Amino acid sequence: MTAPNPYRIVFANEKGGTGKSTTAVHVAIALAYQGAKVAAIDLDPRQRTLHRYLENRAETERRRGIALPGVTFTVYDGGAADIDDLDDLAAQIGQGQDFLVFDTPGKDDPLARHVATTADTLVTPLNDSFVDFDLIGQVDPETFKVRKLSFYAELMWDARKKRANKTIAEQGRELDWIVLRNRTQHIEARNMKRINAALEELSRRAGFRVSKGLSERVIFRELFPSGLTLLDKDHLGDLGTSHLVARQELRSLVAGLNLPMPASGPAKAPPAAELARTAA
Ligand SMILES: Nc1ncnc2c1ncn2[C@@H]1O[C@H](COP(=O)(O)OP(=O)(O)O)[C@@H](O)[C@H]1O
Ligand SMILES: [Mg+2]
């Protein structure tokens, strides 16, 4: 059964290049493969990566005469930031959907902030670098212990507090904030360990949980022009074993988000069953 209000998943941090758009597309398509109805709003009218990705996907379907699990999508380019306007668009595109995915620009932006603080699940991808880490907290240069929360972490802390103060009826769902270690590489074990330790410490103070995102792989850059994802395996050609690992990574990522999946109807059973079988 479809929930009256779609579950809102927001991909946000205040930095470009961490993989928000790429991860947003992959998660949205993965949910569609599992039989969920998914809509997506791109809040970055300049880059519109998510929107362009999904346009490319539609074009591939036309060109090849195929039908792929998909997402209803749009870009919000209301010019002047107008929160009511955005909420109207979200209500419109989200109608009858199970999930509403927001991709946001990598900068401080009033609309991005609005959707982040009203998310059901907020996904903040971070690369394994203290440069990225700085967005949520600062560490001591000698000990790498966390010194203080950043503005962004404080913002999310306040958002949760405000929600916790509301009545159950007003409050809706609790915010699940997930910091995703994304675009990870295997070459920097020492740095990775330090970041891990700092993230664990910060997660307790800032109220997020840490999960594993996608590894750094060329395939994620190559898929954009066709709009395909790693899950569209009948249409990708022979990709070799490293991509099997990558696909498994994507599935673990989605499982780690711990999203409320709708009970799928009989018409949707094939893709969901297919996913379950190959994940085994
Ligand atoms: N897991 C990944 N492996 C390799 N390249 C990636 C990965 N995720 C994203 N990229 C590439 O990194 C760049 C930034 O990714 P993007 O998703 O646009 O980040 P953001 O939306 O946070 O700015 C793009 O060129 C994209 O193709
Ligand atoms: Mg982006």
mmCIF file of C-alpha atoms and ligand atoms in Angstrom:
data_model
loop_
_atom_site.group_PDB
_atom_site.id
_atom_site.type_symbol
_atom_site.label_atom_id
_atom_site.label_comp_id
_atom_site.label_asym_id
_atom_site.label_seq_id
_atom_site.Cartn_x
_atom_site.Cartn_y
_atom_site.Cartn_z
ATOM 1 C CA MET A 1 0.000 0.000 0.000
ATOM 2 C CA THR A 2 1.253 3.447 -0.840
ATOM 3 C CA ALA A 3 1.739 5.789 2.110
ATOM 4 C CA PRO A 4 -0.206 9.059 1.890
ATOM 5 C CA ASN A 5 3.002 11.025 2.248
ATOM 6 C CA PRO A 6 6.016 9.713 0.412
ATOM 7 C CA TYR A 7 9.062 8.974 2.526
ATOM 8 C CA ARG A 8 11.578 11.754 1.918
ATOM 9 C CA ILE A 9 15.203 10.888 1.244
ATOM 10 C CA VAL A 10 17.508 13.877 0.928
ATOM 11 C CA PHE A 11 21.069 13.809 -0.398
ATOM 12 C CA ALA A 12 22.876 16.807 0.995
ATOM 13 C CA ASN A 13 26.081 18.260 2.285
ATOM 14 C CA GLU A 14 27.595 21.620 1.537
ATOM 15 C CA LYS A 15 30.266 20.445 -0.821
ATOM 16 C CA GLY A 16 30.432 19.434 -4.471
ATOM 17 C CA GLY A 17 31.953 16.259 -5.844
ATOM 18 C CA THR A 18 31.240 13.869 -2.970
ATOM 19 C CA GLY A 19 28.826 11.829 -5.083
ATOM 20 C CA LYS A 20 25.422 13.134 -4.002
ATOM 21 C CA SER A 21 23.892 13.073 -7.462
ATOM 22 C CA THR A 22 25.426 9.768 -8.513
ATOM 23 C CA THR A 23 24.358 8.083 -5.289
ATOM 24 C CA ALA A 24 20.892 9.671 -5.434
ATOM 25 C CA VAL A 25 20.270 8.261 -8.918
ATOM 26 C CA HIS A 26 21.531 4.823 -7.989
ATOM 27 C CA VAL A 27 19.458 4.656 -4.811
ATOM 28 C CA ALA A 28 16.325 5.897 -6.606
ATOM 29 C CA ILE A 29 16.681 3.307 -9.369
ATOM 30 C CA ALA A 30 17.484 0.563 -6.868
ATOM 31 C CA LEU A 31 14.230 1.356 -5.038
ATOM 32 C CA ALA A 32 12.337 1.268 -8.341
ATOM 33 C CA TYR A 33 13.885 -2.162 -9.009
ATOM 34 C CA GLN A 34 12.508 -3.291 -5.671
ATOM 35 C CA GLY A 35 9.011 -2.317 -6.769
ATOM 36 C CA ALA A 36 8.713 1.072 -5.059
ATOM 37 C CA LYS A 37 7.198 4.112 -6.731
ATOM 38 C CA VAL A 38 9.835 6.813 -6.702
ATOM 39 C CA ALA A 39 9.900 10.497 -7.610
ATOM 40 C CA ALA A 40 12.946 12.759 -7.567
ATOM 41 C CA ILE A 41 13.516 16.495 -7.450
ATOM 42 C CA ASP A 42 16.806 18.033 -8.482
ATOM 43 C CA LEU A 43 17.438 21.230 -6.517
ATOM 44 C CA ASP A 44 20.554 22.148 -8.437
ATOM 45 C CA PRO A 45 19.228 24.037 -11.460
ATOM 46 C CA ARG A 46 22.716 24.953 -12.629
ATOM 47 C CA GLN A 47 24.312 21.500 -12.766
ATOM 48 C CA ARG A 48 21.092 19.465 -12.781
ATOM 49 C CA THR A 49 23.114 16.246 -12.692
ATOM 50 C CA LEU A 50 20.319 14.035 -11.393
ATOM 51 C CA HIS A 51 17.877 15.473 -13.887
ATOM 52 C CA ARG A 52 20.291 15.063 -16.796
ATOM 53 C CA TYR A 53 21.112 11.510 -15.701
ATOM 54 C CA LEU A 54 17.449 10.526 -15.716
ATOM 55 C CA GLU A 55 16.861 12.306 -19.016
ATOM 56 C CA ASN A 56 19.705 10.287 -20.501
ATOM 57 C CA ARG A 57 18.046 7.159 -19.144
ATOM 58 C CA ALA A 58 14.751 8.018 -20.846
ATOM 59 C CA GLU A 59 16.611 8.716 -24.080
ATOM 60 C CA THR A 60 18.371 5.322 -23.894
ATOM 61 C CA GLU A 61 15.010 3.638 -23.435
ATOM 62 C CA ARG A 62 13.678 5.374 -26.537
ATOM 63 C CA ARG A 63 16.782 4.697 -28.616
ATOM 64 C CA ARG A 64 16.983 1.030 -27.708
ATOM 65 C CA GLY A 65 13.227 0.448 -27.560
ATOM 66 C CA ILE A 66 13.426 -0.896 -24.000
ATOM 67 C CA ALA A 67 11.544 -0.179 -20.776
ATOM 68 C CA LEU A 68 13.536 0.170 -17.562
ATOM 69 C CA PRO A 69 12.434 0.604 -13.963
ATOM 70 C CA GLY A 70 12.321 4.325 -13.566
ATOM 71 C CA VAL A 71 11.674 7.399 -11.541
ATOM 72 C CA THR A 72 9.367 10.389 -12.046
ATOM 73 C CA PHE A 73 11.669 13.373 -12.008
ATOM 74 C CA THR A 74 11.871 17.106 -12.276
ATOM 75 C CA VAL A 75 14.206 19.975 -11.543
ATOM 76 C CA TYR A 76 13.221 22.859 -9.302
ATOM 77 C CA ASP A 77 14.475 26.103 -10.724
ATOM 78 C CA GLY A 78 12.188 28.555 -9.040
ATOM 79 C CA GLY A 79 14.892 31.195 -9.239
ATOM 80 C CA ALA A 80 14.430 33.042 -5.990
ATOM 81 C CA ALA A 81 14.328 30.513 -3.212
ATOM 82 C CA ASP A 82 10.673 30.023 -2.451
ATOM 83 C CA ILE A 83 10.048 27.318 0.103
ATOM 84 C CA ASP A 84 6.262 27.260 -0.368
ATOM 85 C CA ASP A 85 6.713 26.895 -4.082
ATOM 86 C CA LEU A 86 9.044 23.960 -3.567
ATOM 87 C CA ASP A 87 6.667 22.338 -1.087
ATOM 88 C CA ASP A 88 3.882 22.636 -3.681
ATOM 89 C CA LEU A 89 6.038 20.969 -6.296
ATOM 90 C CA ALA A 90 6.998 18.225 -3.824
ATOM 91 C CA ALA A 91 3.328 17.608 -2.991
ATOM 92 C CA GLN A 92 2.498 17.423 -6.681
ATOM 93 C CA ILE A 93 5.254 15.105 -7.835
ATOM 94 C CA GLY A 94 5.139 13.072 -4.630
ATOM 95 C CA GLN A 95 1.477 12.212 -4.927
ATOM 96 C CA GLY A 96 0.951 8.456 -4.930
ATOM 97 C CA GLN A 97 4.694 7.786 -4.601
ATOM 98 C CA ASP A 98 6.403 5.695 -1.965
ATOM 99 C CA PHE A 99 9.611 7.720 -1.969
ATOM 100 C CA LEU A 100 10.549 11.274 -2.802
ATOM 101 C CA VAL A 101 14.265 11.765 -3.411
ATOM 102 C CA PHE A 102 15.885 15.209 -3.284
ATOM 103 C CA ASP A 103 19.283 15.934 -4.741
ATOM 104 C CA THR A 104 20.754 19.243 -3.596
ATOM 105 C CA PRO A 105 23.561 21.546 -4.733
ATOM 106 C CA GLY A 106 26.849 21.346 -2.839
ATOM 107 C CA LYS A 107 26.612 24.697 -1.169
ATOM 108 C CA ASP A 108 24.726 26.443 1.587
ATOM 109 C CA ASP A 109 21.335 27.003 0.033
ATOM 110 C CA PRO A 110 18.041 27.827 1.776
ATOM 111 C CA LEU A 111 16.079 25.218 -0.163
ATOM 112 C CA ALA A 112 18.675 22.520 0.456
ATOM 113 C CA ARG A 113 18.562 23.394 4.128
ATOM 114 C CA HIS A 114 14.780 23.242 4.153
ATOM 115 C CA VAL A 115 14.647 19.774 2.608
ATOM 116 C CA ALA A 116 17.544 18.522 4.768
ATOM 117 C CA THR A 117 15.851 19.547 8.000
ATOM 118 C CA THR A 118 12.498 18.052 6.925
ATOM 119 C CA ALA A 119 13.936 14.777 5.593
ATOM 120 C CA ASP A 120 12.955 11.365 6.865
ATOM 121 C CA THR A 121 16.372 10.098 5.865
ATOM 122 C CA LEU A 122 19.226 12.526 5.263
ATOM 123 C CA VAL A 123 22.181 11.089 3.401
ATOM 124 C CA THR A 124 25.423 13.057 3.590
ATOM 125 C CA PRO A 125 28.116 11.514 1.413
ATOM 126 C CA LEU A 126 31.682 12.291 2.504
ATOM 127 C CA ASN A 127 34.921 11.362 0.851
ATOM 128 C CA ASP A 128 37.697 9.971 3.005
ATOM 129 C CA SER A 129 39.332 13.294 3.605
ATOM 130 C CA PHE A 130 39.539 15.683 6.526
ATOM 131 C CA VAL A 131 38.674 18.404 4.024
ATOM 132 C CA ASP A 132 35.227 16.852 3.689
ATOM 133 C CA PHE A 133 35.082 15.943 7.338
ATOM 134 C CA ASP A 134 35.495 19.619 8.205
ATOM 135 C CA LEU A 135 31.941 20.189 7.007
ATOM 136 C CA ILE A 136 30.557 18.312 9.976
ATOM 137 C CA GLY A 137 33.274 18.701 12.565
ATOM 138 C CA GLN A 138 36.763 19.946 13.292
ATOM 139 C CA VAL A 139 39.560 17.772 14.577
ATOM 140 C CA ASP A 140 42.645 18.539 16.604
ATOM 141 C CA PRO A 141 45.670 18.640 14.259
ATOM 142 C CA GLU A 142 47.871 16.635 16.674
ATOM 143 C CA THR A 143 45.524 14.008 18.036
ATOM 144 C CA PHE A 144 42.776 13.924 15.368
ATOM 145 C CA LYS A 145 40.236 14.014 18.194
ATOM 146 C CA VAL A 146 37.049 15.889 17.424
ATOM 147 C CA ARG A 147 37.208 19.459 18.732
ATOM 148 C CA LYS A 148 33.860 20.852 17.716
ATOM 149 C CA LEU A 149 30.813 20.338 15.586
ATOM 150 C CA SER A 150 30.550 22.386 12.420
ATOM 151 C CA PHE A 151 27.724 24.704 11.567
ATOM 152 C CA TYR A 152 26.064 22.010 9.463
ATOM 153 C CA ALA A 153 26.085 19.454 12.255
ATOM 154 C CA GLU A 154 24.671 22.055 14.649
ATOM 155 C CA LEU A 155 21.948 22.807 12.137
ATOM 156 C CA MET A 156 20.924 19.174 11.916
ATOM 157 C CA TRP A 157 21.087 18.834 15.685
ATOM 158 C CA ASP A 158 18.670 21.760 16.042
ATOM 159 C CA ALA A 159 16.360 20.314 13.398
ATOM 160 C CA ARG A 160 16.109 17.048 15.317
ATOM 161 C CA LYS A 161 15.534 18.829 18.586
ATOM 162 C CA LYS A 162 12.722 20.887 17.082
ATOM 163 C CA ARG A 163 11.112 17.758 15.761
ATOM 164 C CA ALA A 164 11.464 15.935 19.036
ATOM 165 C CA ASN A 165 9.652 18.808 20.771
ATOM 166 C CA LYS A 166 6.605 18.476 18.548
ATOM 167 C CA THR A 167 3.661 16.242 19.238
ATOM 168 C CA ILE A 168 3.665 12.833 17.599
ATOM 169 C CA ALA A 169 1.031 13.952 15.087
ATOM 170 C CA GLU A 170 2.986 17.041 14.003
ATOM 171 C CA GLN A 171 6.337 15.405 14.079
ATOM 172 C CA GLY A 172 5.898 12.731 11.464
ATOM 173 C CA ARG A 173 8.860 10.431 11.321
ATOM 174 C CA GLU A 174 12.122 10.781 13.129
ATOM 175 C CA LEU A 175 15.086 12.039 11.156
ATOM 176 C CA ASP A 176 17.635 9.364 10.338
ATOM 177 C CA TRP A 177 20.878 11.114 9.434
ATOM 178 C CA ILE A 178 23.406 8.917 7.688
ATOM 179 C CA VAL A 179 26.937 9.936 6.825
ATOM 180 C CA LEU A 180 27.995 7.839 3.894
ATOM 181 C CA ARG A 181 31.691 7.147 3.400
ATOM 182 C CA ASN A 182 31.664 7.518 -0.320
ATOM 183 C CA ARG A 183 34.063 7.246 -3.271
ATOM 184 C CA THR A 184 36.401 5.302 -1.005
ATOM 185 C CA GLN A 185 39.753 4.145 -2.311
ATOM 186 C CA HIS A 186 41.872 1.346 -0.998
ATOM 187 C CA ILE A 187 45.204 3.084 -1.083
ATOM 188 C CA GLU A 188 45.106 5.217 2.013
ATOM 189 C CA ALA A 189 44.614 2.864 4.919
ATOM 190 C CA ARG A 190 46.119 5.126 7.590
ATOM 191 C CA ASN A 191 44.079 8.173 6.652
ATOM 192 C CA MET A 192 40.980 6.011 6.372
ATOM 193 C CA LYS A 193 41.457 4.661 9.869
ATOM 194 C CA ARG A 194 41.834 8.134 11.339
ATOM 195 C CA ILE A 195 38.746 9.366 9.556
ATOM 196 C CA ASN A 196 36.811 6.329 10.712
ATOM 197 C CA ALA A 197 37.750 6.917 14.322
ATOM 198 C CA ALA A 198 36.895 10.623 14.123
ATOM 199 C CA LEU A 199 33.574 9.837 12.433
ATOM 200 C CA GLU A 200 32.647 7.317 15.096
ATOM 201 C CA GLU A 201 33.358 9.856 17.803
ATOM 202 C CA LEU A 202 31.498 12.619 16.006
ATOM 203 C CA SER A 203 28.512 10.412 15.202
ATOM 204 C CA ARG A 204 27.733 10.113 18.906
ATOM 205 C CA ARG A 205 27.974 13.837 19.443
ATOM 206 C CA ALA A 206 26.122 14.948 16.327
ATOM 207 C CA GLY A 207 23.519 12.190 16.151
ATOM 208 C CA PHE A 208 24.222 10.547 12.825
ATOM 209 C CA ARG A 209 25.189 7.022 11.918
ATOM 210 C CA VAL A 210 27.976 6.059 9.558
ATOM 211 C CA SER A 211 27.415 3.768 6.642
ATOM 212 C CA LYS A 212 29.445 2.579 3.701
ATOM 213 C CA GLY A 213 28.747 4.133 0.317
ATOM 214 C CA LEU A 214 30.234 3.368 -3.068
ATOM 215 C CA SER A 215 33.889 2.841 -3.873
ATOM 216 C CA GLU A 216 35.641 5.014 -6.360
ATOM 217 C CA ARG A 217 35.131 3.289 -9.734
ATOM 218 C CA VAL A 218 35.377 4.553 -13.276
ATOM 219 C CA ILE A 219 32.125 2.789 -14.177
ATOM 220 C CA PHE A 220 30.159 5.357 -12.147
ATOM 221 C CA ARG A 221 31.450 8.117 -14.416
ATOM 222 C CA GLU A 222 30.927 6.104 -17.565
ATOM 223 C CA LEU A 223 27.272 5.300 -16.957
ATOM 224 C CA PHE A 224 26.085 8.912 -16.974
ATOM 225 C CA PRO A 225 25.680 9.413 -20.769
ATOM 226 C CA SER A 226 23.413 6.371 -21.064
ATOM 227 C CA GLY A 227 21.608 7.021 -17.802
ATOM 228 C CA LEU A 228 22.035 3.348 -16.950
ATOM 229 C CA THR A 229 22.913 2.087 -13.473
ATOM 230 C CA LEU A 230 24.770 -0.988 -12.316
ATOM 231 C CA LEU A 231 21.423 -2.656 -11.738
ATOM 232 C CA ASP A 232 20.432 -2.544 -15.411
ATOM 233 C CA LYS A 233 22.576 -5.544 -16.046
ATOM 234 C CA ASP A 234 20.726 -6.868 -19.090
ATOM 235 C CA HIS A 235 21.640 -3.677 -20.895
ATOM 236 C CA LEU A 236 25.224 -3.100 -19.820
ATOM 237 C CA GLY A 237 27.073 -5.687 -21.852
ATOM 238 C CA ASP A 238 29.817 -7.771 -20.292
ATOM 239 C CA LEU A 239 31.251 -5.820 -17.390
ATOM 240 C CA GLY A 240 33.449 -8.328 -15.616
ATOM 241 C CA THR A 241 33.725 -9.253 -11.982
ATOM 242 C CA SER A 242 34.686 -5.906 -10.452
ATOM 243 C CA HIS A 243 31.261 -4.697 -11.423
ATOM 244 C CA LEU A 244 29.600 -7.571 -9.655
ATOM 245 C CA VAL A 245 31.342 -6.362 -6.537
ATOM 246 C CA ALA A 246 30.228 -2.814 -7.270
ATOM 247 C CA ARG A 247 26.623 -3.928 -7.694
ATOM 248 C CA GLN A 248 26.786 -5.741 -4.402
ATOM 249 C CA GLU A 249 28.148 -2.575 -2.820
ATOM 250 C CA LEU A 250 25.175 -0.664 -4.125
ATOM 251 C CA ARG A 251 22.782 -3.218 -2.696
ATOM 252 C CA SER A 252 24.460 -3.064 0.708
ATOM 253 C CA LEU A 253 24.317 0.709 0.559
ATOM 254 C CA VAL A 254 20.560 0.637 -0.041
ATOM 255 C CA ALA A 255 20.037 -2.012 2.642
ATOM 256 C CA GLY A 256 22.077 0.126 5.066
ATOM 257 C CA LEU A 257 19.731 3.065 4.554
ATOM 258 C CA ASN A 258 17.086 0.971 6.274
ATOM 259 C CA LEU A 259 14.178 2.401 4.318
ATOM 260 C CA PRO A 260 10.551 1.371 4.790
ATOM 261 C CA MET A 261 9.793 -0.688 1.704
ATOM 262 C CA PRO A 262 6.184 -0.825 0.525
ATOM 263 C CA ALA A 263 4.558 -4.215 0.153
ATOM 264 C CA SER A 264 4.858 -4.732 -3.599
ATOM 265 C CA GLY A 265 1.886 -5.754 -5.703
ATOM 266 C CA PRO A 266 1.968 -8.747 -8.035
ATOM 267 C CA ALA A 267 2.776 -6.616 -11.080
ATOM 268 C CA LYS A 268 5.977 -5.468 -9.443
ATOM 269 C CA ALA A 269 7.122 -8.833 -8.198
ATOM 270 C CA PRO A 270 9.548 -9.751 -11.009
ATOM 271 C CA PRO A 271 12.173 -7.046 -10.503
ATOM 272 C CA ALA A 272 11.999 -7.333 -6.711
ATOM 273 C CA ALA A 273 12.342 -11.099 -6.853
ATOM 274 C CA GLU A 274 15.146 -10.803 -9.324
ATOM 275 C CA LEU A 275 17.041 -8.470 -7.020
ATOM 276 C CA ALA A 276 16.605 -10.763 -4.049
ATOM 277 C CA ARG A 277 17.844 -13.763 -5.995
ATOM 278 C CA THR A 278 21.053 -12.185 -7.252
ATOM 279 C CA ALA A 279 21.804 -10.561 -3.926
ATOM 280 C CA ALA A 280 22.014 -13.983 -2.301
HETATM 281 N N1 LIG B 1 31.639 6.091 -6.738
HETATM 282 C C1 LIG B 1 32.185 6.870 -7.678
HETATM 283 N N2 LIG B 1 33.267 6.438 -8.367
HETATM 284 C C2 LIG B 1 33.822 7.214 -9.314
HETATM 285 N N3 LIG B 1 33.404 8.422 -9.674
HETATM 286 C C3 LIG B 1 32.328 8.920 -9.025
HETATM 287 C C4 LIG B 1 31.659 8.170 -7.996
HETATM 288 N N4 LIG B 1 30.630 8.917 -7.548
HETATM 289 C C5 LIG B 1 30.657 10.064 -8.252
HETATM 290 N N5 LIG B 1 31.670 10.079 -9.140
HETATM 291 C C6 LIG B 1 32.060 11.145 -10.073
HETATM 292 O O1 LIG B 1 32.476 12.254 -9.280
HETATM 293 C C7 LIG B 1 31.996 13.475 -9.816
HETATM 294 C C8 LIG B 1 31.071 14.140 -8.785
HETATM 295 O O2 LIG B 1 29.972 13.269 -8.513
HETATM 296 P P1 LIG B 1 28.521 13.830 -8.271
HETATM 297 O O3 LIG B 1 27.637 12.663 -8.046
HETATM 298 O O4 LIG B 1 28.145 14.794 -9.338
HETATM 299 O O5 LIG B 1 28.788 14.591 -6.879
HETATM 300 P P2 LIG B 1 27.970 15.810 -6.198
HETATM 301 O O6 LIG B 1 26.565 15.695 -6.659
HETATM 302 O O7 LIG B 1 28.145 15.585 -4.736
HETATM 303 O O8 LIG B 1 28.641 17.055 -6.657
HETATM 304 C C9 LIG B 1 31.301 13.110 -11.100
HETATM 305 O O9 LIG B 1 32.250 13.202 -12.134
HETATM 306 C C10 LIG B 1 30.901 11.650 -10.896
HETATM 307 O O10 LIG B 1 30.812 10.945 -12.114
HETATM 308 MG MG MG B 2 25.311 17.048 -7.628
#
